[in-house]
Amino acid sequence: MSMSDGTDTDGGGRRERLVVIGGDAAGMSAASQARRLRGPDELEIVAFERGHFSSYSACGIPYWVSGDVEERDELIARTPEEHRARGIDLRMRTEVTEIDVAGRRVRARDAGSGAESWTSYDKLVVATGARPVRPELPGIDAPGVYGVQTLDDGEELLGGLARTRGRRAVVVGAGYIGVEMAEALIKRGYEVTVVNRGAEPMATLDPDMGRLVREAMTGLGVTMVGGTEVTGVLTGADGRARAVATGDAEYPADVVVLGIGVRPETSLARAAGLPLGDHGGLLTDRAMRVRGHEDIWAGGDCVEVLDLVSGQQRHVPLGTHANKQGQVIGTNAGGGYATFPGVVGTAVSKVCDLEIARTGLRERDARRVGLRFETVTIESTSRAGYYPGASPMTVKMLAERRTGRLLGVQIVGREGAAKRVDIAAVALTAGLTVEQMTALDLGYAPPFSPVWDPVLVAARKAAAAVDRAR
Amino acid sequence: MSMSDGTDTDGGGRRERLVVIGGDAAGMSAASQARRLRGPDELEIVAFERGHFSSYSACGIPYWVSGDVEERDELIARTPEEHRARGIDLRMRTEVTEIDVAGRRVRARDAGSGAESWTSYDKLVVATGARPVRPELPGIDAPGVYGVQTLDDGEELLGGLARTRGRRAVVVGAGYIGVEMAEALIKRGYEVTVVNRGAEPMATLDPDMGRLVREAMTGLGVTMVGGTEVTGVLTGADGRARAVATGDAEYPADVVVLGIGVRPETSLARAAGLPLGDHGGLLTDRAMRVRGHEDIWAGGDCVEVLDLVSGQQRHVPLGTHANKQGQVIGTNAGGGYATFPGVVGTAVSKVCDLEIARTGLRERDARRVGLRFETVTIESTSRAGYYPGASPMTVKMLAERRTGRLLGVQIVGREGAAKRVDIAAVALTAGLTVEQMTALDLGYAPPFSPVWDPVLVAARKAAAAVDRAR
């Protein structure tokens, strides 16, 4: 490899170079783990991040907006300087514009100077994350309309809130980001309206469980508008957003927040001919290697993952997966061995004191993959009924017909509801049947659970339903 | 069978009779479940309870004493009248004094009249519970010394506290009951001293984790005296307890609470020749049938259970097992089929805001059964570090050498610590390795967990330790 191609490889003693595209969770976890396994003498690590921040918690943004987290920098797990001190050549505000797979090099542009240059790699990590869904609607780019994907977005939103005198906020979308932003805006004293395409919020739940979320949010004073397509953002004479329009109504808004979810950011990968799945995410093997490419790994919000329950590919943009995948990539790129077997689809969230959790398959997921199942829903409490603070909890459970295998659990409740889903997440991973789950030795003491944990109550009822259907 | 033997069987149309000895969790769960499966026309159910209460939560007694639970009756899940309304002939204050296995009958004495009579059975459930360990020490039966096993005990203690002007309490024993009673007495404004035989409290934990409990309890103002054998209770001129004596010290006490644990109450079973294990508990098969006796079941605090992790028998007196076992017995006695596979040793507790949890094997348990293992301990937080209320959590994890199989987990922390042990409980049941656990898809959102759940952090470290030891 000569200098004429513009690469900056050492001319002398050859050490391998690992190039990482993307300076957030997956990319920097990979870089850090590779560095732990191989020192700078053996492995050079160059990472490119187009934004202003590295290794931050995007999941924390709603809590920064709400004021629960006071300082932006609390969301930053590791600064560029800290990465550099660990021997990672992290180049901020530098966007990779092309991956040359055949030439084993990437082209990057410095946002400051605009200069472009090629950097060769021996090993490549693609961790380009996700981009927010921003529908092509009139007014969607008007001032006063905010996304909440990045720290830059959060900063812009907070600046906007500080400048806005009005107190009416419209959140578009009622998924995790939407409901968390609704909480944040309530806490900041806004009148909040959430406009959602689905009839019920939280499409990651079945509608009967989503209904519980809607009722609770209504109880919190949020105006929930479901089954409604946003047709545009109306602007005032000053060009700023003034309302969100749907087919038949207008919802006045001093601030509009888009919480419509994200898609894999794989334009670079697509242009480079890397394999993408039906959801637009990169396809990898268990070691997080891009399929068909021995020296390219991918992880985080830009990849698809195997859903271990359905056996199908999904796009699940969550920081917890990004961190695990980064760790796996770094181990493999560093010469070790690790795998990311897949997900079971666990997710938890909250709106004020309402906790929402799900794992495994919803009814529609199970039907889509041809599974027949029994569904049960039970009401129980978070603590022994007589213990102060015991709060109601609804648990829905799906079990496969005949086998009785657990397929999914959804929980809506108050304190203690969300993390109970972990019981089901482990059971799904292990392939337990609901009958087996009835005997689980779960922690019991009156402050923590009724003598029959709500998950056990659901399992008993599900086992009985499977039994009857045999 | 003739009336001359004093039985009260029907002379005419024969229906089976199920006799239950013990009117608390296991016995009445069994009776209720059997009744659900078979109506009064098919199955007569007679239950004997020597005390004043049926189906109550003994685990709730500390919270009643503390005042968290206001009324005794809140701890009663189902009154005798409610059981009778469901077609169960529950005879209160009636103690079974003999089981005649060959004659298939039990003799019972009415506490009121003193009258004894025989009742024949077709099927028998032994659910005689446990009795508190009450060491043969001078003064142990003095007024002012209280046990806390039954509602009667609780009532006596509360009466005693109401009559006591002094504010010094000594709790003997620092297991679950001891630490929960310490909390109860703190809440009632007592100066609490806990005297414990072991060097550290909570012998169900390894001493390094017990130390964390001791430190936290000391921080709560409890005087913790460990490694000390109680030699007696000193009484005053009025005959009432005035201090707890150890070999070299006296701890002044206006009230003494015994929290030294329980043993299986199997004197009846022993006299009847039913098989007992090394821990003094009845031995049963998976269907909770007493070994060698087709028509006798046993469950609750009077039985031994299989520890699925060690493969050995244990005595684990917990309401959650009693309820499950009762359910299994009732199903089988009612003509269905159910099993209780065993326990993994999960237990949770709290002292004020300190949460304590354990499951699986301690170091000494693992050594005792010949297992070699790696041990790791990690510090993490209950929520994302930047999220308000994030509190420290210590997780200790044991994994078998070579196989990497999870052997046990202990957690000490604040909010969110205790029920996290359920993750490990399910993993133990499923036989997961710590390597497999590193990939668990646990619920993550900043209010509920760091991006790496503390259990995952421990699993990663344990997997690395197993790997190094290979």
PDB file of C-alpha atoms in Angstrom, chain A residues 291-424:
ATOM      1  CA  ARG A 291     -22.271 -11.304   6.138  1.00  0.00           C
ATOM      2  CA  GLY A 292     -19.742 -12.218   3.508  1.00  0.00           C
ATOM      3  CA  HIS A 293     -17.110  -9.820   4.792  1.00  0.00           C
ATOM      4  CA  GLU A 294     -14.447 -11.371   6.958  1.00  0.00           C
ATOM      5  CA  ASP A 295     -12.989  -8.093   8.217  1.00  0.00           C
ATOM      6  CA  ILE A 296     -16.038  -5.876   8.539  1.00  0.00           C
ATOM      7  CA  TRP A 297     -18.219  -5.857  11.616  1.00  0.00           C
ATOM      8  CA  ALA A 298     -21.361  -3.895  12.293  1.00  0.00           C
ATOM      9  CA  GLY A 299     -23.345  -3.199  15.420  1.00  0.00           C
ATOM     10  CA  GLY A 300     -25.783  -0.874  17.110  1.00  0.00           C
ATOM     11  CA  ASP A 301     -28.773   0.863  15.601  1.00  0.00           C
ATOM     12  CA  CYS A 302     -27.592   0.242  12.001  1.00  0.00           C
ATOM     13  CA  VAL A 303     -27.920  -3.561  12.153  1.00  0.00           C
ATOM     14  CA  GLU A 304     -30.731  -6.037  12.179  1.00  0.00           C
ATOM     15  CA  VAL A 305     -30.767  -8.673  14.884  1.00  0.00           C
ATOM     16  CA  LEU A 306     -32.138 -12.152  15.185  1.00  0.00           C
ATOM     17  CA  ASP A 307     -35.288 -12.368  17.262  1.00  0.00           C
ATOM     18  CA  LEU A 308     -34.733 -15.607  19.142  1.00  0.00           C
ATOM     19  CA  VAL A 309     -38.447 -16.125  19.751  1.00  0.00           C
ATOM     20  CA  SER A 310     -39.756 -15.633  16.218  1.00  0.00           C
ATOM     21  CA  GLY A 311     -36.601 -16.730  14.439  1.00  0.00           C
ATOM     22  CA  GLN A 312     -36.837 -13.651  12.228  1.00  0.00           C
ATOM     23  CA  GLN A 313     -34.717 -10.572  11.694  1.00  0.00           C
ATOM     24  CA  ARG A 314     -35.744  -7.343  13.405  1.00  0.00           C
ATOM     25  CA  HIS A 315     -34.474  -3.811  13.846  1.00  0.00           C
ATOM     26  CA  VAL A 316     -34.264  -3.053  17.559  1.00  0.00           C
ATOM     27  CA  PRO A 317     -32.478   0.247  18.152  1.00  0.00           C
ATOM     28  CA  LEU A 318     -31.632   0.123  21.850  1.00  0.00           C
ATOM     29  CA  GLY A 319     -28.526   1.246  23.669  1.00  0.00           C
ATOM     30  CA  THR A 320     -28.295  -1.984  25.560  1.00  0.00           C
ATOM     31  CA  HIS A 321     -27.936  -4.011  22.363  1.00  0.00           C
ATOM     32  CA  ALA A 322     -25.507  -1.480  20.887  1.00  0.00           C
ATOM     33  CA  ASN A 323     -23.258  -1.789  23.925  1.00  0.00           C
ATOM     34  CA  LYS A 324     -23.352  -5.575  23.896  1.00  0.00           C
ATOM     35  CA  GLN A 325     -22.724  -5.755  20.176  1.00  0.00           C
ATOM     36  CA  GLY A 326     -19.864  -3.279  20.438  1.00  0.00           C
ATOM     37  CA  GLN A 327     -18.338  -5.408  23.153  1.00  0.00           C
ATOM     38  CA  VAL A 328     -18.657  -8.501  20.960  1.00  0.00           C
ATOM     39  CA  ILE A 329     -17.170  -6.731  17.941  1.00  0.00           C
ATOM     40  CA  GLY A 330     -14.271  -5.382  19.965  1.00  0.00           C
ATOM     41  CA  THR A 331     -13.544  -8.823  21.363  1.00  0.00           C
ATOM     42  CA  ASN A 332     -13.551 -10.404  17.915  1.00  0.00           C
ATOM     43  CA  ALA A 333     -11.671  -7.569  16.231  1.00  0.00           C
ATOM     44  CA  GLY A 334      -9.172  -7.760  19.074  1.00  0.00           C
ATOM     45  CA  GLY A 335      -8.499 -11.417  18.377  1.00  0.00           C
ATOM     46  CA  GLY A 336     -10.839 -12.984  20.930  1.00  0.00           C
ATOM     47  CA  TYR A 337     -14.125 -14.744  20.472  1.00  0.00           C
ATOM     48  CA  ALA A 338     -17.586 -13.573  21.431  1.00  0.00           C
ATOM     49  CA  THR A 339     -21.052 -13.737  19.968  1.00  0.00           C
ATOM     50  CA  PHE A 340     -24.297 -11.840  20.146  1.00  0.00           C
ATOM     51  CA  PRO A 341     -26.898 -14.587  19.892  1.00  0.00           C
ATOM     52  CA  GLY A 342     -29.859 -12.261  19.370  1.00  0.00           C
ATOM     53  CA  VAL A 343     -32.646 -10.592  21.267  1.00  0.00           C
ATOM     54  CA  VAL A 344     -35.926 -11.630  22.761  1.00  0.00           C
ATOM     55  CA  GLY A 345     -37.396  -8.162  22.354  1.00  0.00           C
ATOM     56  CA  THR A 346     -37.287  -6.775  25.867  1.00  0.00           C
ATOM     57  CA  ALA A 347     -38.069  -3.111  26.347  1.00  0.00           C
ATOM     58  CA  VAL A 348     -39.089  -1.061  29.357  1.00  0.00           C
ATOM     59  CA  SER A 349     -40.227   2.506  29.728  1.00  0.00           C
ATOM     60  CA  LYS A 350     -42.121   4.809  32.002  1.00  0.00           C
ATOM     61  CA  VAL A 351     -44.394   7.811  31.942  1.00  0.00           C
ATOM     62  CA  CYS A 352     -44.292   9.482  35.331  1.00  0.00           C
ATOM     63  CA  ASP A 353     -45.054   6.610  37.710  1.00  0.00           C
ATOM     64  CA  LEU A 354     -46.532   4.343  35.046  1.00  0.00           C
ATOM     65  CA  GLU A 355     -44.197   1.526  34.084  1.00  0.00           C
ATOM     66  CA  ILE A 356     -44.438  -0.276  30.767  1.00  0.00           C
ATOM     67  CA  ALA A 357     -42.607  -3.432  29.764  1.00  0.00           C
ATOM     68  CA  ARG A 358     -42.683  -6.039  27.056  1.00  0.00           C
ATOM     69  CA  THR A 359     -40.637  -8.967  25.867  1.00  0.00           C
ATOM     70  CA  GLY A 360     -41.078 -11.630  23.224  1.00  0.00           C
ATOM     71  CA  LEU A 361     -43.923 -11.666  20.760  1.00  0.00           C
ATOM     72  CA  ARG A 362     -47.135  -9.699  20.642  1.00  0.00           C
ATOM     73  CA  GLU A 363     -50.223 -11.434  19.330  1.00  0.00           C
ATOM     74  CA  ARG A 364     -49.653 -10.079  15.832  1.00  0.00           C
ATOM     75  CA  ASP A 365     -45.998 -11.162  15.860  1.00  0.00           C
ATOM     76  CA  ALA A 366     -46.928 -14.677  16.844  1.00  0.00           C
ATOM     77  CA  ARG A 367     -49.587 -14.891  14.149  1.00  0.00           C
ATOM     78  CA  ARG A 368     -47.234 -13.489  11.541  1.00  0.00           C
ATOM     79  CA  VAL A 369     -44.757 -16.306  12.092  1.00  0.00           C
ATOM     80  CA  GLY A 370     -47.463 -18.934  12.097  1.00  0.00           C
ATOM     81  CA  LEU A 371     -47.572 -19.698  15.804  1.00  0.00           C
ATOM     82  CA  ARG A 372     -50.796 -20.693  17.523  1.00  0.00           C
ATOM     83  CA  PHE A 373     -51.015 -19.515  21.064  1.00  0.00           C
ATOM     84  CA  GLU A 374     -53.054 -18.945  24.161  1.00  0.00           C
ATOM     85  CA  THR A 375     -53.296 -15.498  25.694  1.00  0.00           C
ATOM     86  CA  VAL A 376     -54.059 -14.682  29.298  1.00  0.00           C
ATOM     87  CA  THR A 377     -54.181 -11.391  31.165  1.00  0.00           C
ATOM     88  CA  ILE A 378     -54.150 -11.132  34.932  1.00  0.00           C
ATOM     89  CA  GLU A 379     -54.357  -8.368  37.501  1.00  0.00           C
ATOM     90  CA  SER A 380     -52.183  -8.499  40.554  1.00  0.00           C
ATOM     91  CA  THR A 381     -50.171  -6.181  42.737  1.00  0.00           C
ATOM     92  CA  SER A 382     -46.547  -5.157  43.022  1.00  0.00           C
ATOM     93  CA  ARG A 383     -46.315  -6.043  46.721  1.00  0.00           C
ATOM     94  CA  ALA A 384     -48.352  -8.156  49.119  1.00  0.00           C
ATOM     95  CA  GLY A 385     -51.824  -6.657  48.995  1.00  0.00           C
ATOM     96  CA  TYR A 386     -51.620  -5.615  52.628  1.00  0.00           C
ATOM     97  CA  TYR A 387     -48.201  -3.971  52.318  1.00  0.00           C
ATOM     98  CA  PRO A 388     -48.183  -0.159  51.948  1.00  0.00           C
ATOM     99  CA  GLY A 389     -47.591   0.985  48.393  1.00  0.00           C
ATOM    100  CA  ALA A 390     -48.905  -2.173  46.767  1.00  0.00           C
ATOM    101  CA  SER A 391     -50.014  -1.002  43.335  1.00  0.00           C
ATOM    102  CA  PRO A 392     -51.959  -2.749  40.618  1.00  0.00           C
ATOM    103  CA  MET A 393     -50.135  -4.527  37.836  1.00  0.00           C
ATOM    104  CA  THR A 394     -51.511  -6.086  34.670  1.00  0.00           C
ATOM    105  CA  VAL A 395     -49.584  -8.947  33.122  1.00  0.00           C
ATOM    106  CA  LYS A 396     -50.404 -10.388  29.719  1.00  0.00           C
ATOM    107  CA  MET A 397     -48.782 -13.652  28.705  1.00  0.00           C
ATOM    108  CA  LEU A 398     -48.677 -15.578  25.443  1.00  0.00           C
ATOM    109  CA  ALA A 399     -47.841 -19.267  25.330  1.00  0.00           C
ATOM    110  CA  GLU A 400     -47.585 -21.545  22.344  1.00  0.00           C
ATOM    111  CA  ARG A 401     -50.398 -24.035  21.975  1.00  0.00           C
ATOM    112  CA  ARG A 402     -49.412 -27.683  22.497  1.00  0.00           C
ATOM    113  CA  THR A 403     -45.821 -27.014  23.582  1.00  0.00           C
ATOM    114  CA  GLY A 404     -46.756 -24.444  26.206  1.00  0.00           C
ATOM    115  CA  ARG A 405     -43.566 -22.552  25.393  1.00  0.00           C
ATOM    116  CA  LEU A 406     -43.582 -18.965  26.630  1.00  0.00           C
ATOM    117  CA  LEU A 407     -43.896 -16.575  23.681  1.00  0.00           C
ATOM    118  CA  GLY A 408     -44.218 -13.161  25.231  1.00  0.00           C
ATOM    119  CA  VAL A 409     -45.093 -11.013  28.214  1.00  0.00           C
ATOM    120  CA  GLN A 410     -46.364  -7.467  28.505  1.00  0.00           C
ATOM    121  CA  ILE A 411     -46.668  -5.638  31.798  1.00  0.00           C
ATOM    122  CA  VAL A 412     -48.274  -2.318  32.651  1.00  0.00           C
ATOM    123  CA  GLY A 413     -48.269  -1.101  36.221  1.00  0.00           C
ATOM    124  CA  ARG A 414     -46.551   1.153  38.701  1.00  0.00           C
ATOM    125  CA  GLU A 415     -43.432   0.650  40.790  1.00  0.00           C
ATOM    126  CA  GLY A 416     -41.911  -2.768  40.280  1.00  0.00           C
ATOM    127  CA  ALA A 417     -43.717  -3.512  37.020  1.00  0.00           C
ATOM    128  CA  ALA A 418     -41.053  -2.810  34.418  1.00  0.00           C
ATOM    129  CA  LYS A 419     -38.121  -4.903  35.600  1.00  0.00           C
ATOM    130  CA  ARG A 420     -40.366  -7.873  36.354  1.00  0.00           C
ATOM    131  CA  VAL A 421     -40.284  -8.459  32.622  1.00  0.00           C
ATOM    132  CA  ASP A 422     -36.703  -9.689  33.062  1.00  0.00           C
ATOM    133  CA  ILE A 423     -38.115 -12.902  34.528  1.00  0.00           C
ATOM    134  CA  ALA A 424     -39.826 -13.524  31.216  1.00  0.00           C
TER     135      ALA A 424
END
